[in-house]
């Protein structure tokens, strides 16, 4: 698990990359992997409720994990990062 400092540095690098490579507002694609569990999936969906998010899921070959893709319109890099941070609260989630 990353330390607070490592996370802060990661998000700062991500923000700078987004500023350099994207024009906002833009459609952004999040990709996550979570343990296959309806409660975890619902918790992740809650993060994106009341948005224009399109959420698709795909089970792994052994059905132990579920891949989740979320596409939605974001206004700026800070909003991209805020969704990553909120999604990160789902236990066992992996952001890709």
PDB file of C-alpha atoms in Angstrom:
ATOM      1  CA  UNK A   1       0.000   0.000   0.000  1.00  0.00           C
ATOM      2  CA  UNK A   2       1.256   3.466  -0.846  1.00  0.00           C
ATOM      3  CA  UNK A   3       2.035   6.048   1.808  1.00  0.00           C
ATOM      4  CA  UNK A   4       0.164   9.358   1.959  1.00  0.00           C
ATOM      5  CA  UNK A   5       3.220  11.063   0.438  1.00  0.00           C
ATOM      6  CA  UNK A   6       3.434   8.560  -2.431  1.00  0.00           C
ATOM      7  CA  UNK A   7      -0.268   8.979  -3.164  1.00  0.00           C
ATOM      8  CA  UNK A   8       0.040  12.771  -3.137  1.00  0.00           C
ATOM      9  CA  UNK A   9       2.969  12.591  -5.563  1.00  0.00           C
ATOM     10  CA  UNK A  10       1.100  10.136  -7.808  1.00  0.00           C
ATOM     11  CA  UNK A  11      -1.967  12.386  -8.008  1.00  0.00           C
ATOM     12  CA  UNK A  12       0.196  15.449  -8.661  1.00  0.00           C
ATOM     13  CA  UNK A  13       1.898  13.664 -11.592  1.00  0.00           C
ATOM     14  CA  UNK A  14      -1.476  12.516 -12.902  1.00  0.00           C
ATOM     15  CA  UNK A  15      -2.859  16.045 -12.696  1.00  0.00           C
ATOM     16  CA  UNK A  16       0.110  17.432 -14.634  1.00  0.00           C
ATOM     17  CA  UNK A  17      -0.245  14.727 -17.307  1.00  0.00           C
ATOM     18  CA  UNK A  18      -3.947  15.442 -17.672  1.00  0.00           C
ATOM     19  CA  UNK A  19      -3.302  19.176 -18.026  1.00  0.00           C
ATOM     20  CA  UNK A  20      -0.736  18.504 -20.754  1.00  0.00           C
ATOM     21  CA  UNK A  21      -2.692  15.889 -22.702  1.00  0.00           C
ATOM     22  CA  UNK A  22      -6.402  16.645 -22.337  1.00  0.00           C
ATOM     23  CA  UNK A  23      -8.813  19.443 -23.165  1.00  0.00           C
ATOM     24  CA  UNK A  24     -11.541  19.844 -20.566  1.00  0.00           C
ATOM     25  CA  UNK A  25     -14.386  19.179 -20.288  1.00  0.00           C
ATOM     26  CA  UNK A  26     -13.733  15.715 -21.697  1.00  0.00           C
ATOM     27  CA  UNK A  27     -14.992  12.165 -21.631  1.00  0.00           C
ATOM     28  CA  UNK A  28     -12.732  10.163 -19.293  1.00  0.00           C
ATOM     29  CA  UNK A  29     -12.480   6.378 -19.044  1.00  0.00           C
ATOM     30  CA  UNK A  30     -11.773   4.856 -15.641  1.00  0.00           C
ATOM     31  CA  UNK A  31     -10.827   1.184 -15.391  1.00  0.00           C
ATOM     32  CA  UNK A  32     -10.985  -0.757 -12.160  1.00  0.00           C
ATOM     33  CA  UNK A  33     -10.699  -4.344 -10.988  1.00  0.00           C
ATOM     34  CA  UNK A  34     -12.621  -5.389  -7.886  1.00  0.00           C
ATOM     35  CA  UNK A  35     -13.188  -8.715  -6.150  1.00  0.00           C
ATOM     36  CA  UNK A  36     -16.441 -10.170  -7.493  1.00  0.00           C
ATOM     37  CA  UNK A  37     -18.907  -9.011  -4.864  1.00  0.00           C
ATOM     38  CA  UNK A  38     -22.250  -7.310  -5.505  1.00  0.00           C
ATOM     39  CA  UNK A  39     -21.804  -5.019  -2.482  1.00  0.00           C
ATOM     40  CA  UNK A  40     -18.412  -3.772  -3.728  1.00  0.00           C
ATOM     41  CA  UNK A  41     -19.810  -3.197  -7.212  1.00  0.00           C
ATOM     42  CA  UNK A  42     -22.736  -1.250  -5.772  1.00  0.00           C
ATOM     43  CA  UNK A  43     -20.349   0.800  -3.618  1.00  0.00           C
ATOM     44  CA  UNK A  44     -18.342   1.681  -6.739  1.00  0.00           C
ATOM     45  CA  UNK A  45     -21.504   2.554  -8.678  1.00  0.00           C
ATOM     46  CA  UNK A  46     -22.491   4.912  -5.835  1.00  0.00           C
ATOM     47  CA  UNK A  47     -19.337   6.951  -6.503  1.00  0.00           C
ATOM     48  CA  UNK A  48     -20.617   7.767  -9.986  1.00  0.00           C
ATOM     49  CA  UNK A  49     -24.339   8.150  -9.312  1.00  0.00           C
ATOM     50  CA  UNK A  50     -25.948  11.410 -10.434  1.00  0.00           C
ATOM     51  CA  UNK A  51     -23.449  11.659 -13.316  1.00  0.00           C
ATOM     52  CA  UNK A  52     -23.633  10.732 -16.988  1.00  0.00           C
ATOM     53  CA  UNK A  53     -21.472   7.666 -16.275  1.00  0.00           C
ATOM     54  CA  UNK A  54     -21.724   4.626 -18.515  1.00  0.00           C
ATOM     55  CA  UNK A  55     -20.640   1.611 -16.452  1.00  0.00           C
ATOM     56  CA  UNK A  56     -19.775  -1.760 -17.950  1.00  0.00           C
ATOM     57  CA  UNK A  57     -18.584  -4.862 -16.124  1.00  0.00           C
ATOM     58  CA  UNK A  58     -16.779  -8.003 -17.183  1.00  0.00           C
ATOM     59  CA  UNK A  59     -16.026 -11.010 -14.964  1.00  0.00           C
ATOM     60  CA  UNK A  60     -12.553 -12.556 -14.963  1.00  0.00           C
ATOM     61  CA  UNK A  61     -12.161 -16.038 -16.423  1.00  0.00           C
ATOM     62  CA  UNK A  62     -12.329 -17.644 -12.974  1.00  0.00           C
ATOM     63  CA  UNK A  63     -15.066 -15.231 -11.805  1.00  0.00           C
ATOM     64  CA  UNK A  64     -12.944 -14.179  -8.818  1.00  0.00           C
ATOM     65  CA  UNK A  65     -12.626 -10.574 -10.033  1.00  0.00           C
ATOM     66  CA  UNK A  66     -14.742  -8.158 -12.024  1.00  0.00           C
ATOM     67  CA  UNK A  67     -13.381  -5.574 -14.439  1.00  0.00           C
ATOM     68  CA  UNK A  68     -15.307  -2.311 -14.333  1.00  0.00           C
ATOM     69  CA  UNK A  69     -15.087   0.436 -16.959  1.00  0.00           C
ATOM     70  CA  UNK A  70     -16.642   3.812 -16.221  1.00  0.00           C
ATOM     71  CA  UNK A  71     -16.900   6.492 -18.888  1.00  0.00           C
ATOM     72  CA  UNK A  72     -18.123   9.947 -17.917  1.00  0.00           C
ATOM     73  CA  UNK A  73     -17.710  13.630 -18.656  1.00  0.00           C
ATOM     74  CA  UNK A  74     -15.367  15.471 -16.296  1.00  0.00           C
ATOM     75  CA  UNK A  75     -14.796  19.219 -16.063  1.00  0.00           C
ATOM     76  CA  UNK A  76     -11.128  19.311 -15.058  1.00  0.00           C
ATOM     77  CA  UNK A  77      -8.169  17.232 -13.783  1.00  0.00           C
ATOM     78  CA  UNK A  78      -9.210  17.773 -10.164  1.00  0.00           C
ATOM     79  CA  UNK A  79     -12.541  16.092 -10.855  1.00  0.00           C
ATOM     80  CA  UNK A  80     -10.752  13.094 -12.436  1.00  0.00           C
ATOM     81  CA  UNK A  81      -8.631  12.729  -9.312  1.00  0.00           C
ATOM     82  CA  UNK A  82     -11.566  13.211  -6.937  1.00  0.00           C
ATOM     83  CA  UNK A  83     -13.349  10.233  -8.521  1.00  0.00           C
ATOM     84  CA  UNK A  84     -10.196   8.093  -8.261  1.00  0.00           C
ATOM     85  CA  UNK A  85      -9.885   8.979  -4.569  1.00  0.00           C
ATOM     86  CA  UNK A  86     -13.536   8.211  -3.865  1.00  0.00           C
ATOM     87  CA  UNK A  87     -13.378   4.915  -5.776  1.00  0.00           C
ATOM     88  CA  UNK A  88     -10.219   4.035  -3.848  1.00  0.00           C
ATOM     89  CA  UNK A  89     -12.338   3.674  -0.712  1.00  0.00           C
ATOM     90  CA  UNK A  90     -13.809   0.427  -2.075  1.00  0.00           C
ATOM     91  CA  UNK A  91     -11.959  -2.363  -0.268  1.00  0.00           C
ATOM     92  CA  UNK A  92      -9.831  -4.450  -2.628  1.00  0.00           C
ATOM     93  CA  UNK A  93     -10.170  -2.127  -5.633  1.00  0.00           C
ATOM     94  CA  UNK A  94      -7.357  -1.804  -8.151  1.00  0.00           C
ATOM     95  CA  UNK A  95      -7.290   1.284 -10.379  1.00  0.00           C
ATOM     96  CA  UNK A  96      -5.771   0.754 -13.814  1.00  0.00           C
TER      97      UNK A  96
END
